[in-house]
PDB file of C-alpha atoms in Angstrom:
ATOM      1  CA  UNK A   1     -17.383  18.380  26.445  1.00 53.00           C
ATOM      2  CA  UNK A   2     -17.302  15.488  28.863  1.00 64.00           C
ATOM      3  CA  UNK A   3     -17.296  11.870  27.558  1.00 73.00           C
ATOM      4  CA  UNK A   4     -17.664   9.055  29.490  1.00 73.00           C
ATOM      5  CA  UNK A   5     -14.634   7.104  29.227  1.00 80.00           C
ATOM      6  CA  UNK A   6     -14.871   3.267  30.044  1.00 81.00           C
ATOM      7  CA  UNK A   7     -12.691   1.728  32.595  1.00 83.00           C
ATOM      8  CA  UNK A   8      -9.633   0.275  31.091  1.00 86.00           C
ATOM      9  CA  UNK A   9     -10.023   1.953  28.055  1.00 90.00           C
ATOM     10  CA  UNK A  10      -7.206   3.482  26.336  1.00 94.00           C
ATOM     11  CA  UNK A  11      -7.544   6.949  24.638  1.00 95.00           C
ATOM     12  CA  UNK A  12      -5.406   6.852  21.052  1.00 95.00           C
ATOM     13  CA  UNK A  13      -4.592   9.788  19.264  1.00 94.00           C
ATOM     14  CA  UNK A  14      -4.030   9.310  14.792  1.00 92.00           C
ATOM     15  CA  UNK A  15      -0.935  11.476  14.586  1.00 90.00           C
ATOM     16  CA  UNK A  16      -0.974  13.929  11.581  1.00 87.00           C
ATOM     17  CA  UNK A  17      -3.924  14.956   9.472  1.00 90.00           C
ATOM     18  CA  UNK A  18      -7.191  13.040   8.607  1.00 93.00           C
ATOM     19  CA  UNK A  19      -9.816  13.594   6.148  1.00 95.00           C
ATOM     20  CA  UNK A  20     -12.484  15.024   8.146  1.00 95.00           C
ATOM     21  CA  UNK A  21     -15.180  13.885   5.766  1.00 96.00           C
ATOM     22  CA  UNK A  22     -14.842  10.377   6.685  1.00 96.00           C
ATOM     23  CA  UNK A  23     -17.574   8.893   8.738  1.00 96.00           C
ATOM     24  CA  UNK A  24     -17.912   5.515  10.599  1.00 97.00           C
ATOM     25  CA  UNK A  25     -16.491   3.164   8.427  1.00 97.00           C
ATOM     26  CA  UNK A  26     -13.461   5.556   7.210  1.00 97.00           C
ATOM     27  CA  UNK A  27     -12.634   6.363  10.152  1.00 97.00           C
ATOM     28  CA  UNK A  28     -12.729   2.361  11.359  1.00 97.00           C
ATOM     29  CA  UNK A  29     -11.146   1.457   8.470  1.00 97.00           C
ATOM     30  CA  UNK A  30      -7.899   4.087   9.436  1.00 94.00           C
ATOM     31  CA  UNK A  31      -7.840   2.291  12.615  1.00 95.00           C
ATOM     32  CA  UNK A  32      -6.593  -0.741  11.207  1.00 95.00           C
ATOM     33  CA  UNK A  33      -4.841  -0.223   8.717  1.00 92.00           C
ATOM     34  CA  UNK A  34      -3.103   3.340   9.942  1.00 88.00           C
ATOM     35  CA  UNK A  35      -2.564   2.492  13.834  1.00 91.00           C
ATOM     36  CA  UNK A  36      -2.768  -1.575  13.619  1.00 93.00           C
ATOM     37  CA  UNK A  37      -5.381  -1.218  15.961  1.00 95.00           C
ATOM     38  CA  UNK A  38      -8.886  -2.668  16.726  1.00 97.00           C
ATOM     39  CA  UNK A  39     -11.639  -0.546  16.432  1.00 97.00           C
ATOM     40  CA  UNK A  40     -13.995  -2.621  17.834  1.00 97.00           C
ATOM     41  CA  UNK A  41     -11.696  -2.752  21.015  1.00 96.00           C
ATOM     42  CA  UNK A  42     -13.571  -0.435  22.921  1.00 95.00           C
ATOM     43  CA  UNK A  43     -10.819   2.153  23.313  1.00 96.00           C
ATOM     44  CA  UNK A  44     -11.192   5.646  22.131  1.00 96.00           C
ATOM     45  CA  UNK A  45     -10.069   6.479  18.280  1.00 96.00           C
ATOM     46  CA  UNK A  46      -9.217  10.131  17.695  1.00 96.00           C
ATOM     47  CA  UNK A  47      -8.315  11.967  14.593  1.00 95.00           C
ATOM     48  CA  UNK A  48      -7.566  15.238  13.816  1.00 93.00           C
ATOM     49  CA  UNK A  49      -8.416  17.589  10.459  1.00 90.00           C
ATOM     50  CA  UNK A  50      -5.476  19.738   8.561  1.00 90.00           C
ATOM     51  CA  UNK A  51      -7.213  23.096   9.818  1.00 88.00           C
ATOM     52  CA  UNK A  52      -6.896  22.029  13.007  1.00 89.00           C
ATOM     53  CA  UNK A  53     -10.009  22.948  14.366  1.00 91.00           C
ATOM     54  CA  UNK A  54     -12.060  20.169  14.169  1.00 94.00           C
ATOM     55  CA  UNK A  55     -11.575  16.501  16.141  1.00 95.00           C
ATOM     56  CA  UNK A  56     -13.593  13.407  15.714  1.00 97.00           C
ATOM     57  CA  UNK A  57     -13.922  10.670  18.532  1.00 96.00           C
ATOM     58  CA  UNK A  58     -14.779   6.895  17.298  1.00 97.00           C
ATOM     59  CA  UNK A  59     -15.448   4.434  20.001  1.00 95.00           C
ATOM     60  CA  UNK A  60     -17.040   1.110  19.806  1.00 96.00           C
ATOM     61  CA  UNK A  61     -19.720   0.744  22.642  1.00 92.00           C
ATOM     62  CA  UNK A  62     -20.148  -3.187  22.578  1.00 92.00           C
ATOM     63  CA  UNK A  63     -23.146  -2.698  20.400  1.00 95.00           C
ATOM     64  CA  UNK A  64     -21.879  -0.333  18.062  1.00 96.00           C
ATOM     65  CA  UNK A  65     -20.085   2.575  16.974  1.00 97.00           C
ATOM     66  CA  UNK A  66     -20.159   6.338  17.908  1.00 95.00           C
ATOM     67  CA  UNK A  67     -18.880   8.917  16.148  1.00 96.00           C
ATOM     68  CA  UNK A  68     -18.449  12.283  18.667  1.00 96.00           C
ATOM     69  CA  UNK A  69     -17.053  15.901  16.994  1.00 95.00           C
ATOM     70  CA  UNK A  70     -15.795  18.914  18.172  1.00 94.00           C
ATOM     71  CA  UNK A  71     -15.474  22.146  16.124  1.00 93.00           C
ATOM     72  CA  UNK A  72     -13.657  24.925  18.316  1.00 90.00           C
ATOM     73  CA  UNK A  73     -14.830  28.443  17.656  1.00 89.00           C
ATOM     74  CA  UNK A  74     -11.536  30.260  18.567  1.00 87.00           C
ATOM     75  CA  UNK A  75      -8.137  28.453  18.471  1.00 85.00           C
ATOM     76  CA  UNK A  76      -6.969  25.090  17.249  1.00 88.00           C
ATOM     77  CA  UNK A  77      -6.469  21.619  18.993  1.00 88.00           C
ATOM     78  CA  UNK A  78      -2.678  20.941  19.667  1.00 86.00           C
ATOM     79  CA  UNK A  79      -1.801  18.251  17.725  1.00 86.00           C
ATOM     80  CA  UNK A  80       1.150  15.365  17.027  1.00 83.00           C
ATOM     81  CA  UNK A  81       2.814  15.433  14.140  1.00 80.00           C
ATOM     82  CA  UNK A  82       3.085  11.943  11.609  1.00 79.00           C
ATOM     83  CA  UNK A  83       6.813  11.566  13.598  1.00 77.00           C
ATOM     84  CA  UNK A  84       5.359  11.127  16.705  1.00 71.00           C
ATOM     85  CA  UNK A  85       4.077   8.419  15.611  1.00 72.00           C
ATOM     86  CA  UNK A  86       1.076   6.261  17.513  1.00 78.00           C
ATOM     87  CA  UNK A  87       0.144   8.212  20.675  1.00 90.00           C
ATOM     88  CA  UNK A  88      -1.867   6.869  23.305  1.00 92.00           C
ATOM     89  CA  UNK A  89      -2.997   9.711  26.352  1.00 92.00           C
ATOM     90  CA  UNK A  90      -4.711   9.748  29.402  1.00 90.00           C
ATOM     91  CA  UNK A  91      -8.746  10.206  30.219  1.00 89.00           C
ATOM     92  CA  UNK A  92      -7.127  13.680  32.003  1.00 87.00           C
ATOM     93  CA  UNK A  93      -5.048  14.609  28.838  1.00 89.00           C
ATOM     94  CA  UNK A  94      -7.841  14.093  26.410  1.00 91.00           C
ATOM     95  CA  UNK A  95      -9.975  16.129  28.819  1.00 88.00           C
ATOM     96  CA  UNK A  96      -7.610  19.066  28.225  1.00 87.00           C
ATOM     97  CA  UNK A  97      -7.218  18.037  24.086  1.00 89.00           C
ATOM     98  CA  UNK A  98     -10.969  18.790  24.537  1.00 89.00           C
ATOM     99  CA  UNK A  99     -10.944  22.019  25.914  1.00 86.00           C
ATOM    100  CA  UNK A 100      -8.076  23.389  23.719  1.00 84.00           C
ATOM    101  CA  UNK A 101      -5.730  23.106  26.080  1.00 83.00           C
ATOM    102  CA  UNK A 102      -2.108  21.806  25.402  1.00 82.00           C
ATOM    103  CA  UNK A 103      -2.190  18.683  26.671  1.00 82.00           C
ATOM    104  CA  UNK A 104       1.602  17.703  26.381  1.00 81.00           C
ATOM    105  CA  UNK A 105       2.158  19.665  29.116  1.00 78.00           C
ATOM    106  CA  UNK A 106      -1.056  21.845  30.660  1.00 70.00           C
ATOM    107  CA  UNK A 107       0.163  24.329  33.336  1.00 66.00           C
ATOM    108  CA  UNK A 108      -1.405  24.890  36.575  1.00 60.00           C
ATOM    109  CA  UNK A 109      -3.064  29.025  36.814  1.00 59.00           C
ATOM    110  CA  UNK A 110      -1.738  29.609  40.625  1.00 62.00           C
ATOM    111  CA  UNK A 111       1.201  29.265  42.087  1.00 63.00           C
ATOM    112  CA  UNK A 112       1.663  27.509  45.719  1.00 63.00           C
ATOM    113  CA  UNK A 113       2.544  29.584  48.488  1.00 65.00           C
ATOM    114  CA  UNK A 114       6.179  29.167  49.227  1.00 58.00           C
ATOM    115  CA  UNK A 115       6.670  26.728  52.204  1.00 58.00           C
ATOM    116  CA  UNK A 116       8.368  28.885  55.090  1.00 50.00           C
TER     117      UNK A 116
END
């Protein structure tokens, strides 16, 4: 899943679980209140479910909101706990939160050839 992330805007993750039944306004609403944020800011708003297999993406487009999910079908999303308190990542980093990959610290698959 590829979203098209504005220029400028800043990717936000809600640390610890969410009620994945909330919808637009929920969701909003956790923005302000939970990360003293503002959800009409144009920056990206995720939040994470308990099982850990589910994400949600709210982002304000100038004219209004969208709501984007993800469900994975094998594996969980890596995911901050409450004492990380507010994190904000990278375009890149939620690119890898996307695919499942652990995006604290995402490994390259080769190795480059020794220099010699």
């Amino acid at each position: 899943m590829t979203l098209p992330i504005p220029s400028g805007a800043r990717v936000w993750l809600a640390t610890g679980h969410t009620d994945m039944r909330k919808g637009f306004n929920g969701l909003a609403l956790q923005v302000q209140e939970t990360l003293r944020r503002d959800p009409h800011s144009g920056h990206l708003f995720v939040f994470g479910g308990r099982s850990g297999g589910l994400i949600k993406i709210l982002w304000h487009d100038g004219q209004g909101f969208c709501l984007f999910a993800k469900r994975l079908e094998r594996g969980r999303f890596l995911w901050p706990s409450p004492a990380d308190g507010t994190v904000a990542i990278s375009a890149a980093q939620l690119g890898y939160l996307l695919s499942g990959i652990d995006w604290r610290a995402p490994q390259y698959t080769w190795r480059p050839d020794a220099a010699g």
